[in-house]
Coordinates of C-alpha atoms in Angstrom, one line a residue:
X1 CA 0.0 0.0 0.0
X2 CA 2.9 2.4 0.7
X3 CA 4.3 1.7 -2.6
X4 CA 1.0 2.4 -4.3
X5 CA 0.6 5.7 -2.4
X6 CA 4.2 6.7 -3.4
X7 CA 3.5 6.0 -7.1
X8 CA 0.2 7.8 -6.7
X9 CA 2.1 10.9 -5.6
X10 CA 4.4 10.6 -8.6
X11 CA 1.3 10.3 -10.8
X12 CA -0.1 13.6 -9.5
X13 CA 3.3 15.2 -10.0
X14 CA 3.5 14.0 -13.7
X15 CA -0.1 15.1 -14.2
X16 CA 0.4 18.6 -12.9
X17 CA 3.6 18.9 -14.8
X18 CA 1.6 19.1 -18.0
X19 CA 0.5 22.7 -17.8
X20 CA -1.5 22.5 -21.0
X21 CA -3.4 19.6 -19.8
X22 CA -4.1 21.3 -16.4
X23 CA -5.3 24.5 -18.1
X24 CA -7.7 22.6 -20.2
X25 CA -8.8 20.2 -17.4
X26 CA -9.6 22.9 -15.0
X27 CA -10.1 25.8 -17.1
X28 CA -12.3 24.5 -20.0
X29 CA -15.4 23.5 -17.7
X30 CA -15.2 26.7 -15.8
X31 CA -14.4 29.0 -18.8
X32 CA -16.9 27.5 -21.2
X33 CA -19.5 27.2 -18.6
X34 CA -19.4 30.8 -17.7
X35 CA -19.0 31.8 -21.5
X36 CA -22.0 29.7 -22.7
X37 CA -24.1 30.8 -19.7
X38 CA -23.7 34.5 -20.5
X39 CA -24.3 33.7 -24.2
X40 CA -27.7 32.2 -23.4
X41 CA -28.4 34.5 -20.4
X42 CA -31.1 36.5 -22.4
X43 CA -32.9 33.1 -22.4
X44 CA -34.9 34.1 -25.4
X45 CA -34.1 35.5 -28.9
X46 CA -35.3 39.2 -28.8
X47 CA -35.0 42.4 -30.7
X48 CA -34.5 40.9 -34.1
X49 CA -33.9 43.7 -36.5
X50 CA -36.4 44.3 -39.2
X51 CA -37.2 46.9 -42.0
X52 CA -40.8 48.1 -42.9
X53 CA -41.3 49.5 -46.3
X54 CA -44.5 51.5 -46.0
X55 CA -45.6 52.3 -49.6
X56 CA -49.0 53.5 -48.5
X57 CA -48.4 55.7 -45.5
X58 CA -52.0 55.5 -44.2
X59 CA -53.5 55.3 -40.7
X60 CA -53.9 51.5 -41.4
X61 CA -50.2 50.9 -42.1
X62 CA -49.3 53.3 -39.2
X63 CA -51.3 50.9 -36.9
X64 CA -49.4 47.9 -38.2
X65 CA -46.1 49.7 -37.7
X66 CA -47.0 50.4 -34.1
X67 CA -47.8 46.9 -33.5
X68 CA -44.5 45.8 -34.8
X69 CA -42.7 48.3 -32.6
X70 CA -44.6 47.0 -29.5
X71 CA -43.4 43.3 -30.1
X72 CA -40.5 42.5 -27.9
X73 CA -39.2 39.9 -30.3
X74 CA -38.7 42.5 -33.1
X75 CA -36.8 45.7 -33.4
X76 CA -37.9 48.0 -36.2
X77 CA -34.6 49.5 -37.4
X78 CA -36.0 51.5 -40.2
X79 CA -39.3 52.6 -41.8
X80 CA -39.1 53.7 -45.4
X81 CA -41.4 54.4 -48.4
X82 CA -39.2 52.7 -51.0
X83 CA -37.3 49.4 -50.7
X84 CA -34.0 50.5 -51.8
X85 CA -31.3 47.9 -52.4
X86 CA -32.4 45.5 -49.7
X87 CA -30.4 42.5 -51.0
X88 CA -27.3 44.6 -50.4
X89 CA -28.4 46.0 -47.1
X90 CA -29.7 42.8 -45.5
X91 CA -26.2 41.0 -45.0
X92 CA -24.4 44.3 -44.0
X93 CA -27.1 45.4 -41.4
X94 CA -28.1 41.8 -40.5
X95 CA -31.9 42.5 -41.1
X96 CA -33.8 39.4 -40.4
X97 CA -36.8 40.5 -42.3
X98 CA -38.2 43.2 -44.6
X99 CA -41.9 43.7 -44.5
X100 CA -43.5 45.6 -47.4
X101 CA -46.9 47.2 -47.0
X102 CA -48.0 47.9 -50.6
X103 CA -49.5 51.1 -52.1
X104 CA -53.3 51.6 -51.7
X105 CA -53.2 49.2 -48.7
X106 CA -55.8 50.9 -46.7
X107 CA -58.0 51.6 -49.8
X108 CA -57.9 47.9 -50.8
X109 CA -58.8 46.8 -47.2
X110 CA -61.9 49.0 -47.2
X111 CA -62.9 47.7 -50.6
X112 CA -62.3 44.1 -49.6
X113 CA -59.6 43.5 -52.3
X114 CA -57.4 41.6 -49.8
X115 CA -54.1 43.4 -50.3
X116 CA -51.0 41.3 -49.9
X117 CA -48.2 42.0 -47.2
X118 CA -44.9 40.8 -48.4
X119 CA -42.3 39.4 -45.9
X120 CA -38.8 38.7 -47.1
X121 CA -37.0 36.6 -44.5
X122 CA -33.3 36.4 -44.1
X123 CA -32.8 32.5 -43.9
X124 CA -29.0 32.5 -43.3
X125 CA -29.7 31.9 -39.6
X126 CA -32.7 29.4 -39.4
X127 CA -33.3 29.9 -35.7
X128 CA -33.6 33.6 -36.0
X129 CA -35.7 33.4 -39.2
X130 CA -38.2 31.0 -37.6
X131 CA -38.4 33.2 -34.5
X132 CA -38.9 36.3 -36.5
X133 CA -41.5 34.6 -38.6
X134 CA -43.5 33.5 -35.6
X135 CA -43.5 37.1 -34.3
X136 CA -44.3 38.6 -37.6
X137 CA -47.1 36.2 -38.1
X138 CA -48.5 36.8 -34.6
X139 CA -48.6 40.6 -35.3
X140 CA -50.1 40.4 -38.7
X141 CA -52.7 37.9 -37.7
X142 CA -53.8 39.9 -34.8
X143 CA -54.0 43.0 -36.9
X144 CA -56.1 41.0 -39.5
X145 CA -58.4 39.7 -37.0
X146 CA -58.9 43.1 -35.5
X147 CA -59.7 44.7 -38.9
X148 CA -62.2 41.9 -39.8
X149 CA -64.0 42.3 -36.4
X150 CA -64.1 46.2 -36.8
X151 CA -65.6 45.7 -40.2
X152 CA -68.4 43.6 -38.9
X153 CA -69.1 46.0 -36.0
X154 CA -69.5 48.8 -38.6
X155 CA -72.1 46.7 -40.2
X156 CA -74.1 46.9 -37.0
X157 CA -73.3 43.6 -35.6
X158 CA -72.8 43.4 -31.8
X159 CA -69.1 43.2 -30.7
X160 CA -69.5 39.7 -29.1
X161 CA -71.2 38.5 -32.2
X162 CA -68.5 40.0 -34.5
X163 CA -65.8 38.3 -32.5
X164 CA -67.7 35.0 -32.6
X165 CA -68.3 35.3 -36.3
X166 CA -64.5 35.7 -36.9
X167 CA -63.3 33.0 -34.5
X168 CA -64.9 29.7 -35.3
X169 CA -62.8 28.1 -32.5
X170 CA -60.1 29.3 -30.1
X171 CA -56.6 27.9 -29.8
X172 CA -54.9 27.5 -26.5
X173 CA -51.3 26.5 -26.3
X174 CA -50.2 24.8 -23.0
X175 CA -46.4 24.7 -23.1
X176 CA -44.9 21.9 -21.1
X177 CA -41.3 21.1 -20.0
X178 CA -39.4 24.4 -20.2
X179 CA -42.5 26.4 -20.9
X180 CA -40.7 29.8 -21.1
X181 CA -38.6 28.5 -23.9
X182 CA -35.5 29.4 -21.9
X183 CA -32.2 28.7 -23.8
X184 CA -30.1 28.5 -20.7
X185 CA -32.2 25.7 -19.4
X186 CA -32.3 23.9 -22.8
X187 CA -28.7 24.3 -24.0
X188 CA -26.3 24.9 -21.1
X189 CA -26.6 21.5 -19.2
X190 CA -26.1 19.6 -22.6
X191 CA -23.1 21.6 -23.6
X192 CA -21.4 21.3 -20.3
X193 CA -21.9 17.4 -20.2
X194 CA -20.3 17.3 -23.7
X195 CA -17.4 19.5 -22.7
X196 CA -16.8 17.3 -19.6
X197 CA -16.6 14.3 -21.8
X198 CA -14.2 15.9 -24.1
X199 CA -11.8 17.0 -21.3
X200 CA -11.9 13.6 -19.7
X201 CA -11.1 12.0 -23.0
X202 CA -8.2 14.4 -23.5
X203 CA -6.8 13.7 -20.0
X204 CA -7.1 10.0 -20.3
X205 CA -5.6 9.8 -23.7
X206 CA -2.3 10.8 -22.2
X207 CA -2.1 8.6 -19.1
X208 CA -0.5 5.5 -20.7
X209 CA 0.6 6.9 -24.1
X210 CA 2.8 9.4 -22.3
X211 CA 4.5 6.6 -20.3
X212 CA 5.0 4.6 -23.4
X213 CA 6.7 7.5 -25.2
X214 CA 9.1 8.6 -22.3
X215 CA 9.9 5.1 -21.1
X216 CA 8.4 5.6 -17.7
X217 CA 6.1 2.6 -18.2
X218 CA 9.1 0.3 -18.2
X219 CA 9.9 1.5 -14.6
X220 CA 6.3 1.0 -13.5
X221 CA 6.1 -2.7 -14.5
X222 CA 9.1 -3.3 -12.2
X223 CA 6.7 -2.4 -9.3
X224 CA 3.9 -4.7 -10.4
X225 CA 3.1 -6.9 -13.4
X226 CA -0.6 -6.6 -12.9
X227 CA -2.6 -4.5 -15.5
X228 CA -5.4 -4.0 -12.9
X229 CA -2.9 -2.5 -10.6
X230 CA -1.6 0.1 -13.2
X231 CA -5.2 0.9 -14.3
X232 CA -6.1 1.6 -10.7
X233 CA -2.9 3.8 -10.3
X234 CA -3.8 5.8 -13.4
X235 CA -7.4 6.2 -12.7
X236 CA -7.2 7.2 -9.0
X237 CA -5.9 10.9 -9.4
X238 CA -8.8 11.6 -11.7
X239 CA -11.4 9.9 -9.6
X240 CA -10.3 12.3 -6.9
X241 CA -10.3 15.5 -9.1
X242 CA -13.4 14.9 -11.2
X243 CA -15.9 15.2 -8.4
X244 CA -14.7 18.6 -7.7
X245 CA -15.0 19.5 -11.5
X246 CA -18.6 18.2 -11.5
X247 CA -19.3 20.3 -8.3
X248 CA -18.1 23.3 -10.2
X249 CA -20.4 22.4 -13.1
X250 CA -23.4 22.2 -10.7
X251 CA -22.5 25.6 -9.2
X252 CA -22.4 27.2 -12.7
X253 CA -25.8 25.7 -13.4
X254 CA -27.2 27.1 -10.2
X255 CA -25.6 30.5 -10.9
X256 CA -27.3 30.8 -14.2
X257 CA -30.7 29.6 -12.7
X258 CA -31.2 26.6 -14.9
X259 CA -34.8 25.9 -14.6
X260 CA -34.7 22.1 -14.4
X261 CA -33.9 19.6 -11.7
X262 CA -30.3 18.5 -12.2
X263 CA -29.3 17.6 -8.6
X264 CA -30.9 14.4 -7.6
X265 CA -30.1 10.6 -7.3
X266 CA -30.9 9.7 -11.0
X267 CA -28.5 12.5 -12.2
X268 CA -25.8 11.4 -9.8
X269 CA -26.0 7.8 -11.2
X270 CA -26.0 9.1 -14.8
X271 CA -23.1 11.5 -14.1
X272 CA -21.1 8.8 -12.4
X273 CA -21.5 6.4 -15.3
X274 CA -20.7 9.1 -17.9
X275 CA -17.5 9.8 -15.9
X276 CA -16.3 6.1 -15.8
X277 CA -17.3 5.5 -19.4
X278 CA -15.4 8.4 -20.7
X279 CA -12.4 7.6 -18.4
X280 CA -12.2 4.1 -19.5
X281 CA -12.7 4.7 -23.2
X282 CA -10.0 7.4 -23.0
X283 CA -7.6 5.0 -21.2
X284 CA -8.3 2.2 -23.7
X285 CA -7.2 4.5 -26.6
X286 CA -4.2 5.6 -24.5
X287 CA -3.2 1.9 -24.2
X288 CA -4.0 0.9 -27.7
X289 CA -2.2 3.9 -29.3
X290 CA 1.2 4.5 -27.7
X291 CA 1.3 8.1 -29.1
X292 CA 0.0 11.0 -27.2
X293 CA -0.8 13.0 -30.3
X294 CA -2.6 10.2 -32.2
X295 CA -4.6 9.1 -29.2
X296 CA -5.6 12.6 -28.6
X297 CA -6.5 13.2 -32.2
X298 CA -8.6 10.1 -32.5
X299 CA -10.6 10.8 -29.3
X300 CA -11.3 14.4 -30.4
X301 CA -12.6 13.0 -33.7
X302 CA -15.1 10.9 -31.7
X303 CA -16.0 13.6 -29.2
X304 CA -16.3 16.8 -31.3
X305 CA -19.5 15.8 -33.2
X306 CA -20.9 13.9 -30.2
X307 CA -23.2 16.7 -29.0
X308 CA -24.8 17.1 -32.5
X309 CA -25.2 13.4 -33.1
X310 CA -26.6 12.8 -29.6
X311 CA -30.1 13.9 -30.7
X312 CA -30.2 16.6 -28.0
X313 CA -30.8 19.4 -30.4
X314 CA -31.4 17.7 -33.7
X315 CA -33.9 14.7 -33.7
X316 CA -32.4 11.4 -34.3
X317 CA -35.3 10.4 -36.5
X318 CA -33.8 13.0 -38.9
X319 CA -30.4 11.4 -38.8
X320 CA -29.4 8.3 -41.0
X321 CA -29.8 5.2 -38.9
X322 CA -26.2 4.1 -39.6
X323 CA -24.9 7.3 -38.0
X324 CA -27.2 7.1 -34.9
X325 CA -26.2 3.4 -34.3
X326 CA -22.5 4.6 -34.1
X327 CA -23.4 7.6 -31.9
X328 CA -25.1 5.4 -29.3
X329 CA -21.8 4.1 -28.3
X330 CA -20.4 7.6 -27.5
X331 CA -21.1 7.9 -23.7
X332 CA -22.6 11.4 -23.8
X333 CA -25.3 10.3 -26.2
X334 CA -26.7 8.0 -23.6
X335 CA -26.1 10.6 -20.8
X336 CA -28.0 13.3 -22.6
X337 CA -30.9 10.9 -23.3
X338 CA -31.2 10.1 -19.7
X339 CA -30.7 13.8 -18.7
X340 CA -33.7 14.8 -20.8
X341 CA -35.9 12.1 -19.2
X342 CA -34.8 13.2 -15.7
X343 CA -34.5 16.9 -15.9
X344 CA -37.4 17.8 -18.2
X345 CA -39.8 14.9 -17.8
X346 CA -39.2 14.2 -14.1
X347 CA -38.3 10.6 -14.8
X348 CA -37.6 8.1 -12.1
X349 CA -34.8 5.5 -11.9
X350 CA -36.7 3.0 -14.0
X351 CA -37.2 5.5 -16.9
X352 CA -33.4 5.8 -17.3
X353 CA -32.6 2.1 -17.0
X354 CA -31.9 1.7 -20.8
X355 CA -29.3 4.4 -20.6
X356 CA -27.9 3.1 -17.4
X357 CA -27.5 -0.4 -19.0
X358 CA -25.9 0.9 -22.1
X359 CA -23.4 3.1 -20.2
X360 CA -22.6 0.1 -18.0
X361 CA -22.1 -2.0 -21.0
X362 CA -19.7 0.6 -22.4
X363 CA -17.8 0.6 -19.1
X364 CA -17.5 -3.3 -19.0
X365 CA -16.3 -3.6 -22.5
X366 CA -13.8 -0.9 -22.1
X367 CA -12.4 -2.3 -18.9
X368 CA -12.1 -5.9 -20.0
X369 CA -10.5 -4.9 -23.3
X370 CA -8.2 -2.5 -21.4
X371 CA -7.1 -5.1 -18.9
X372 CA -6.3 -7.8 -21.5
X373 CA -4.5 -5.4 -23.9
X374 CA -2.5 -3.7 -21.1
X375 CA -1.6 -7.2 -19.6
X376 CA -0.4 -8.3 -23.1
X377 CA 1.9 -5.1 -23.4
X378 CA 3.2 -5.6 -19.9
X379 CA 4.1 -9.3 -20.6
X380 CA 5.7 -8.4 -23.9
X381 CA 7.8 -5.5 -22.4
X382 CA 8.7 -7.7 -19.5
X383 CA 10.1 -10.4 -21.8
X384 CA 12.1 -7.8 -23.7
X385 CA 13.6 -6.4 -20.4
X386 CA 14.5 -10.0 -19.2

């Protein structure tokens, strides 16, 4: 035991001697967590810039312009009478939409000619375009309904009857699970989980490959010929440090008021399994590829697209099945699936059992393969030394 503790102290010294690794290991979760938290702090997309081309300049179009100015999601940057060169201005000023109210708009309304309002959307950013489209549609539909009801009232119909005649039925949207549409709640936990997987991969990619490169592994096997012993020795420092990193992550989520339940027993199980699965996958690559650079590069190739392929933001039903089948074996995919069930749907332990089983399977396969491969390398190196 004293020998193990002595080697463990040496492991900590070797780990902390790598300044780049330490900067990434401790700095990335904190730095990215705070950065992404402030990026999504507004929670909703607001004040999207639009231009209104008022070719009629009538009381009716003035009312529509006022309605657009009162909408919190839109920001009327300019009201003009002629379009000008909108295609040239749109990319420069980042206008999300140009709304054109045609000539004789009010006159055509009064004569029931159904004038057409043209909306040109900037689709370069689909999220902004869809958000702006919803706000624009809401404003125009509200104005349209008001005009129709006012027309019926002028014909002598009672206001209640006029409203009932226009609205055949009512629509009531009841938003569940993140009802406010808060982007901090939606994006931040998933991004931080993907970042944690990536830094664990990066750290574990170096634990054995570094020893192979500088010859330190040859000294280690003089202390023990057991692969389990060396795996435990390499994993212990990170098992001590990683709980503190997850604690920092939880504090960041609390600081930014993430509106879902992320601190409970189910999440503790999922987080523990994600940690072990990421560690052992990283260690396996470190053993299989005796080059720090190559092991790191390969794990980054796996980890970089993991968040997109996980189905957290883009539905897996829209991704080719062959890709989703591969993505299932990336630990964060299973973690984020379980996270959504627990955090958003209030799922219990039974609801995340499929993810628990899959992550446990990844851990077992990685550990068994790692033990066998490392034992083979120990035996081969020992024969060479003898």
